[in-house]
Coordinates of C-alpha atoms in Angstrom, one line a residue:
M19 CA -196.0 96.1 -27.3
K20 CA -195.4 95.9 -31.1
D21 CA -193.3 98.6 -32.7
H22 CA -194.8 99.3 -36.1
N23 CA -191.8 101.4 -37.0
K24 CA -189.7 98.3 -37.2
P25 CA -189.9 95.9 -40.2
K26 CA -191.7 92.8 -39.2
L27 CA -189.7 89.6 -39.8
A28 CA -191.1 86.0 -39.9
F29 CA -188.5 83.6 -38.5
Y30 CA -188.6 79.9 -39.1
A31 CA -186.2 77.0 -38.3
P32 CA -187.2 73.8 -40.1
M33 CA -184.7 71.7 -38.2
K34 CA -185.7 72.8 -34.6
S35 CA -187.6 75.8 -33.4
P36 CA -185.8 78.2 -31.0
D37 CA -188.8 77.6 -28.7
S38 CA -188.2 73.8 -28.6
P39 CA -188.1 72.3 -25.1
R40 CA -185.2 70.1 -26.0
P41 CA -181.7 71.7 -25.7
S42 CA -179.3 71.5 -28.6
G43 CA -176.8 73.6 -30.5
D44 CA -179.5 74.1 -33.2
R45 CA -181.9 75.6 -30.6
T46 CA -179.1 77.8 -29.2
I47 CA -178.1 79.2 -32.5
G48 CA -181.7 79.8 -33.6
A49 CA -182.4 81.7 -30.4
L50 CA -179.2 83.7 -30.9
L51 CA -180.2 84.6 -34.4
V52 CA -183.6 85.8 -33.2
K53 CA -181.8 88.0 -30.6
A54 CA -179.4 89.3 -33.3
L55 CA -182.2 90.1 -35.7
T56 CA -184.0 91.9 -33.0
A57 CA -180.9 93.9 -32.2
A58 CA -180.6 94.7 -35.9
G59 CA -183.9 96.6 -35.7
F60 CA -186.5 93.9 -36.8
E61 CA -189.6 92.9 -35.0
V62 CA -189.1 89.2 -35.0
E63 CA -192.0 86.7 -34.8
I64 CA -191.6 82.9 -34.9
A65 CA -193.8 82.0 -37.8
S66 CA -194.1 78.3 -37.1
D67 CA -192.7 75.5 -35.0
F68 CA -193.3 72.9 -37.7
R69 CA -190.4 70.5 -37.9
S70 CA -189.6 69.2 -41.4
W71 CA -186.7 66.9 -40.3
E72 CA -186.8 63.2 -41.4
G73 CA -183.7 61.2 -40.6
R74 CA -184.3 57.7 -42.0
G75 CA -184.6 58.4 -45.7
D76 CA -188.2 57.2 -45.6
S77 CA -189.8 58.7 -48.8
R78 CA -193.4 58.1 -47.5
A79 CA -192.7 60.0 -44.3
Q80 CA -191.0 62.8 -46.3
E81 CA -194.1 63.1 -48.5
K82 CA -196.4 63.4 -45.5
I83 CA -194.1 66.1 -44.1
R84 CA -194.1 68.0 -47.4
I85 CA -197.9 68.0 -47.5
R86 CA -198.2 69.2 -43.9
G87 CA -195.5 71.8 -44.6
E88 CA -197.4 73.1 -47.7
K89 CA -200.6 73.2 -45.7
T90 CA -198.9 75.2 -43.0
A91 CA -197.6 77.7 -45.6
S92 CA -201.1 78.0 -47.1
D93 CA -202.6 78.7 -43.6
L94 CA -200.0 81.3 -42.9
V95 CA -200.6 83.1 -46.2
N96 CA -204.3 83.1 -45.6
G97 CA -203.8 84.4 -42.0
Y98 CA -201.4 87.1 -43.1
R99 CA -203.8 88.3 -45.9
A100 CA -206.7 88.4 -43.5
D101 CA -204.8 90.5 -41.1
C102 CA -204.2 94.2 -41.5
P103 CA -201.2 95.0 -43.9
R104 CA -199.0 96.4 -41.2
N105 CA -199.1 93.1 -39.3
R106 CA -197.8 91.1 -42.3
P107 CA -194.1 90.3 -42.4
A108 CA -191.9 92.5 -44.5
A109 CA -189.5 89.6 -45.0
W110 CA -188.9 85.9 -44.2
F111 CA -185.8 84.4 -42.5
S112 CA -185.2 80.7 -42.3
Y113 CA -182.4 79.0 -40.3
H114 CA -180.7 75.7 -41.0
L115 CA -182.2 74.1 -44.1
Y116 CA -180.8 71.1 -45.9
H117 CA -181.9 67.8 -47.5
K118 CA -183.1 66.3 -44.2
S119 CA -184.9 69.4 -43.1
P120 CA -186.0 71.3 -46.2
D121 CA -188.0 74.6 -45.9
W122 CA -191.4 73.8 -47.3
I123 CA -192.9 77.0 -45.8
G124 CA -190.7 80.1 -46.2
P125 CA -190.3 80.1 -50.0
A126 CA -194.0 79.5 -50.5
V127 CA -195.0 82.3 -48.2
S128 CA -192.4 84.7 -49.6
R129 CA -193.6 84.1 -53.2
E130 CA -197.3 84.5 -52.3
L131 CA -196.8 87.7 -50.2
D132 CA -194.0 89.0 -52.6
I133 CA -191.6 89.6 -49.8
P134 CA -187.8 88.9 -49.7
Y135 CA -186.6 85.5 -48.4
F136 CA -183.3 85.2 -46.4
C137 CA -181.7 82.1 -44.9
A138 CA -178.8 81.2 -42.7
E139 CA -176.8 77.9 -42.4
A140 CA -178.1 76.4 -45.6
S141 CA -176.1 73.4 -46.8
V142 CA -175.9 71.3 -49.9
S143 CA -174.9 67.6 -50.3
T144 CA -174.8 66.8 -54.0
R145 CA -174.8 63.1 -53.1
Q146 CA -178.4 63.4 -52.1
M147 CA -179.5 64.7 -55.5
D148 CA -180.8 61.2 -56.4
G149 CA -180.6 59.7 -52.9
P150 CA -183.3 58.9 -50.3
W151 CA -183.7 62.6 -49.5
G152 CA -183.9 63.7 -53.2
A153 CA -187.1 65.7 -52.7
G154 CA -185.6 67.5 -49.7
F155 CA -182.4 68.2 -51.7
T156 CA -184.4 69.8 -54.6
A157 CA -186.5 71.9 -52.2
S158 CA -183.4 73.2 -50.4
I159 CA -181.7 74.1 -53.7
E160 CA -184.9 76.0 -54.7
A161 CA -184.9 77.9 -51.4
I162 CA -181.2 78.8 -51.7
R163 CA -181.8 80.1 -55.2
L164 CA -184.7 82.2 -54.0
A165 CA -182.8 83.8 -51.1
R166 CA -181.7 87.4 -51.5
K167 CA -178.8 86.7 -49.0
I168 CA -177.5 83.4 -47.6
F169 CA -175.7 83.9 -44.3
N170 CA -172.9 81.3 -43.9
L171 CA -171.8 80.3 -40.4
N172 CA -170.0 77.1 -41.3
P173 CA -167.1 77.4 -43.8
R174 CA -167.4 73.7 -44.4
D175 CA -170.7 74.4 -46.3
L176 CA -169.1 77.1 -48.6
P177 CA -167.7 75.0 -51.5
A178 CA -171.0 73.2 -52.3
L179 CA -173.1 76.2 -51.6
S180 CA -171.0 78.4 -53.9
A181 CA -171.4 75.8 -56.7
V182 CA -175.2 76.4 -56.8
D183 CA -175.9 78.4 -59.9
G184 CA -176.2 82.2 -59.3
V185 CA -175.8 82.3 -55.5
R186 CA -172.1 82.9 -55.0
D187 CA -172.5 86.7 -54.8
R188 CA -175.3 86.4 -52.4
I189 CA -173.4 84.4 -49.7
V190 CA -172.5 86.5 -46.7
P191 CA -170.0 85.2 -44.1
L192 CA -171.4 85.4 -40.6
L193 CA -169.0 84.6 -37.8
P194 CA -170.4 82.6 -34.9
F195 CA -171.6 85.0 -32.2
L196 CA -172.7 85.0 -28.6
D197 CA -174.6 87.2 -26.2
A198 CA -172.3 87.1 -23.2
E199 CA -170.2 89.3 -20.9
T200 CA -166.5 88.6 -20.5
P201 CA -165.6 87.9 -16.8
D202 CA -163.5 90.1 -14.6
P203 CA -160.0 88.5 -14.4
A204 CA -159.3 90.1 -11.1
S205 CA -161.9 87.9 -9.3
R206 CA -160.8 84.7 -11.0
N207 CA -159.0 83.1 -8.0
V208 CA -161.8 83.8 -5.6
R209 CA -164.4 82.4 -8.0
R210 CA -162.2 79.3 -8.6
Q211 CA -161.8 78.6 -4.9
R212 CA -165.6 78.8 -4.4
L213 CA -166.2 76.4 -7.2
A214 CA -163.5 74.0 -6.0
S215 CA -165.1 73.9 -2.6
R216 CA -168.6 73.4 -4.1
L217 CA -167.5 70.6 -6.4
R218 CA -165.0 69.2 -3.9
I219 CA -162.1 69.2 -6.3
D220 CA -158.5 70.2 -6.0
S221 CA -158.0 73.9 -7.0
D222 CA -154.2 73.5 -7.3
R223 CA -154.4 71.1 -10.3
Y224 CA -155.0 72.2 -13.9
W225 CA -158.6 72.0 -14.7
L226 CA -159.2 70.6 -18.2
L227 CA -162.8 71.1 -19.2
C228 CA -165.1 69.2 -21.6
V229 CA -168.7 70.3 -22.2
A230 CA -170.7 68.1 -24.6
M231 CA -173.9 66.1 -24.9
M232 CA -173.5 62.4 -24.8
R233 CA -175.1 61.2 -28.0
D234 CA -174.4 58.1 -30.1
D235 CA -173.0 60.1 -33.0
A236 CA -169.9 62.2 -33.6
K237 CA -170.1 63.4 -30.0
L238 CA -169.5 59.8 -28.9
A239 CA -166.6 59.5 -31.3
S240 CA -165.1 62.6 -29.7
Y241 CA -165.5 61.2 -26.2
A242 CA -163.8 58.0 -27.3
Q243 CA -160.9 60.0 -28.7
L244 CA -160.7 62.2 -25.6
A245 CA -160.4 59.1 -23.4
R246 CA -157.5 57.8 -25.5
V247 CA -155.8 61.3 -25.2
S248 CA -156.2 61.3 -21.4
E249 CA -154.5 57.9 -21.2
R250 CA -151.6 59.0 -23.4
M251 CA -150.8 62.1 -21.3
Q252 CA -147.6 61.9 -19.2
R253 CA -148.3 64.7 -16.7
K254 CA -150.5 63.9 -13.7
D255 CA -151.1 67.5 -12.4
W256 CA -154.5 67.8 -14.1
M257 CA -158.1 66.7 -13.8
L258 CA -160.7 66.5 -16.5
L259 CA -164.1 67.9 -15.7
I260 CA -166.8 66.5 -18.0
V261 CA -170.1 68.4 -18.2
G262 CA -173.0 66.7 -20.0
D263 CA -175.3 63.8 -20.1
G264 CA -177.4 61.9 -22.6
A265 CA -178.4 58.5 -23.9
A266 CA -174.8 57.4 -24.4
E267 CA -173.6 58.3 -20.9
L268 CA -172.9 54.8 -19.8
Q269 CA -170.7 54.2 -22.9
V270 CA -168.9 57.5 -22.3
R271 CA -168.2 56.5 -18.7
D272 CA -166.9 53.2 -19.9
Y273 CA -164.4 54.9 -22.1
F274 CA -162.8 56.4 -19.0
R275 CA -162.9 53.3 -16.9
L276 CA -159.0 53.1 -16.8
D277 CA -158.9 56.3 -14.7
K278 CA -156.7 54.8 -11.9
D279 CA -155.5 58.2 -10.7
L280 CA -159.1 59.5 -10.3
Q281 CA -158.4 62.5 -12.6
I282 CA -161.8 62.3 -14.4
H283 CA -164.8 64.0 -12.8
F284 CA -168.3 63.7 -14.3
L285 CA -170.4 66.7 -13.3
G286 CA -173.6 65.8 -15.2
R287 CA -175.8 68.2 -17.0
R288 CA -175.5 71.8 -15.8
D289 CA -177.3 75.0 -16.7
S290 CA -175.6 77.6 -18.9
E291 CA -174.8 80.0 -16.1
F292 CA -172.9 77.3 -14.3
V293 CA -171.0 76.2 -17.4
L294 CA -169.9 79.8 -18.2
Q295 CA -168.8 80.2 -14.6
L296 CA -166.8 77.0 -14.8
M297 CA -165.3 78.1 -18.1
S298 CA -164.2 81.4 -16.5
V299 CA -162.0 79.6 -13.9
S300 CA -160.8 76.5 -15.8
D301 CA -157.4 76.3 -17.5
L302 CA -158.1 74.6 -20.8
L303 CA -161.1 73.5 -22.9
V304 CA -160.3 70.1 -24.5
W305 CA -162.5 68.5 -27.2
P306 CA -161.6 66.5 -30.4
A307 CA -164.6 68.1 -32.2
I308 CA -165.0 65.3 -34.7
N309 CA -167.4 66.4 -37.4
E310 CA -168.3 69.5 -35.4
A311 CA -170.6 72.0 -37.1
I312 CA -170.3 75.5 -35.6
G313 CA -168.6 74.9 -32.2
M314 CA -170.7 77.0 -29.8
T315 CA -168.9 75.5 -26.8
A316 CA -165.6 76.7 -28.2
L317 CA -167.2 80.2 -28.7
E318 CA -168.4 80.2 -25.1
A319 CA -164.9 79.4 -23.9
L320 CA -163.5 82.2 -26.0
A321 CA -165.9 84.7 -24.4
M322 CA -164.8 83.4 -20.9
G323 CA -161.1 83.7 -21.7
L324 CA -160.6 80.0 -21.7
P325 CA -157.9 78.7 -24.2
A326 CA -158.8 75.6 -26.0
V327 CA -157.2 72.5 -27.6
C328 CA -159.7 71.2 -30.2
G329 CA -159.9 69.4 -33.5
R330 CA -159.9 71.5 -36.6
S331 CA -163.5 70.8 -37.8
G332 CA -166.4 72.7 -39.2
G333 CA -166.5 76.2 -37.8
I334 CA -164.0 75.6 -35.0
G335 CA -161.2 77.3 -37.1
Q336 CA -163.2 80.5 -37.2
I337 CA -163.3 80.6 -33.4
I338 CA -160.0 79.3 -32.2
H339 CA -157.0 81.2 -33.6
H340 CA -154.3 78.6 -33.7
G341 CA -151.3 79.6 -31.6
H342 CA -153.1 82.7 -30.2
T343 CA -156.3 81.5 -28.4
G344 CA -155.5 77.8 -28.4
L345 CA -154.2 75.0 -30.5
L346 CA -155.9 73.1 -33.3
V347 CA -155.3 69.5 -34.3
D348 CA -155.9 68.5 -37.9
D349 CA -157.8 65.3 -38.8
P350 CA -159.0 64.8 -35.2
E351 CA -160.6 61.5 -35.8
T352 CA -157.4 59.7 -37.0
P353 CA -155.3 57.5 -34.6
D354 CA -152.3 59.7 -35.2
S355 CA -154.1 62.7 -33.7
V356 CA -154.2 61.1 -30.2
D357 CA -150.5 61.8 -29.6
L358 CA -150.9 65.3 -31.2
F359 CA -153.7 66.1 -28.8
A360 CA -151.8 64.9 -25.8
E361 CA -148.7 66.8 -26.8
S362 CA -150.7 70.0 -27.5
I363 CA -152.4 69.9 -24.1
E364 CA -149.2 69.2 -22.2
S365 CA -147.2 71.8 -24.1
L366 CA -149.7 74.5 -22.8
L367 CA -149.8 73.1 -19.3
G368 CA -146.0 73.3 -19.2
C369 CA -146.1 77.0 -20.1
P370 CA -148.5 78.9 -17.7
G371 CA -147.4 82.3 -19.1
R372 CA -148.5 81.2 -22.6
L373 CA -151.9 80.1 -21.2
A374 CA -152.4 83.4 -19.5
K375 CA -151.5 85.3 -22.8
M376 CA -154.0 83.1 -24.7
S377 CA -156.7 83.8 -22.1
S378 CA -156.3 87.6 -22.7
E379 CA -156.2 87.2 -26.4
S380 CA -159.4 85.1 -26.2
N381 CA -161.3 87.9 -24.5
R382 CA -160.0 90.4 -27.0
R383 CA -161.0 88.4 -30.1
F384 CA -164.4 87.7 -28.7
E385 CA -165.0 91.4 -28.1
Q386 CA -163.8 92.3 -31.6
F387 CA -165.3 89.6 -33.8
H388 CA -168.0 87.5 -32.0
R389 CA -170.3 89.8 -30.1
I390 CA -174.0 89.7 -30.9
S391 CA -173.8 93.4 -31.8
T392 CA -171.3 92.6 -34.6
A393 CA -173.6 89.9 -36.0
A394 CA -176.6 92.3 -35.8
R395 CA -174.7 94.9 -37.9
T396 CA -173.9 92.3 -40.6
L397 CA -177.5 91.1 -40.7
R398 CA -178.9 94.7 -40.8
D399 CA -176.5 95.9 -43.5
H400 CA -177.2 93.0 -45.9
M401 CA -181.0 92.7 -45.3
L402 CA -182.4 96.3 -45.1
P403 CA -181.6 97.2 -48.7
F404 CA -184.2 94.6 -49.8
I405 CA -186.9 95.5 -47.4

């Protein structure tokens, strides 16, 4: 049942709808934003599942997408105007817009209905101003300038975003957040034994965990780096549990072909409930995080009290507090970082007391900074004054 006392909010993700059947970090964050906005007191409606992304730099394809996007915006405006006023959105919210997935819908609808426009995870690449995605770059800049507030989840986007004329004071930091309950540490050993039996793995070894899709992009580069790290480690009292699958799975498996001690275990794709359960009983999350954006896996680990050794990339530094909830390795894609990764992992395995302290601190920081209720307060406080 609709609650007409709540402001109605039209939500749109030009990159990938939260309702998309294909799992991805984008879909996850979009769905979390919908939950946070709902918790903030809005009646949220997915305005459209139209995808504006074009990845090849094909100007003809982009023009067709633009025309379809503008037609979608026009249809939405006509539908809203034909409906009773209380069913029209009081504001528009777009998530993840940039030159490859510009927002052709939100700004047009917002102007026509004279409602405030908000956006999250907008990014700017000035190299695309006159490049193959020039039209998308221009549209994204116009949307960013229109936005009353721009919620920033990835600090890597801040310098270029702040350089857009007139928007610096409208940027609002929004720490990555999650809707999860921290596990009971008292039952950890029992849960670990059950999982060890189910997976037929040794519960007495350290469990290093990696959770990532196997795609031929930066994910594949991270897997390649992780394989080199595993070969460089001197200790043998660990096993690496790899959760994930994808088009590049054969290549990923080939990276670990030198696993003579049978320390690498591929667990395939698993549902989120299983992943969180595995995180809650593992010893260390390990991931080079090359060219990572937000780092939702690191955030899930934080919630589950799992310390991490990751590359310092994108939003990872907002999640892992170096020396307190894990260790960060600078420049994770460089050859020199392989030794640093191996040394960082082994330094923690050699100090169980430090691992335990990091686990407790992970739970504490998640509760304080990364709960969905915290994000909801930030969104509410910065949006309601304009509605």
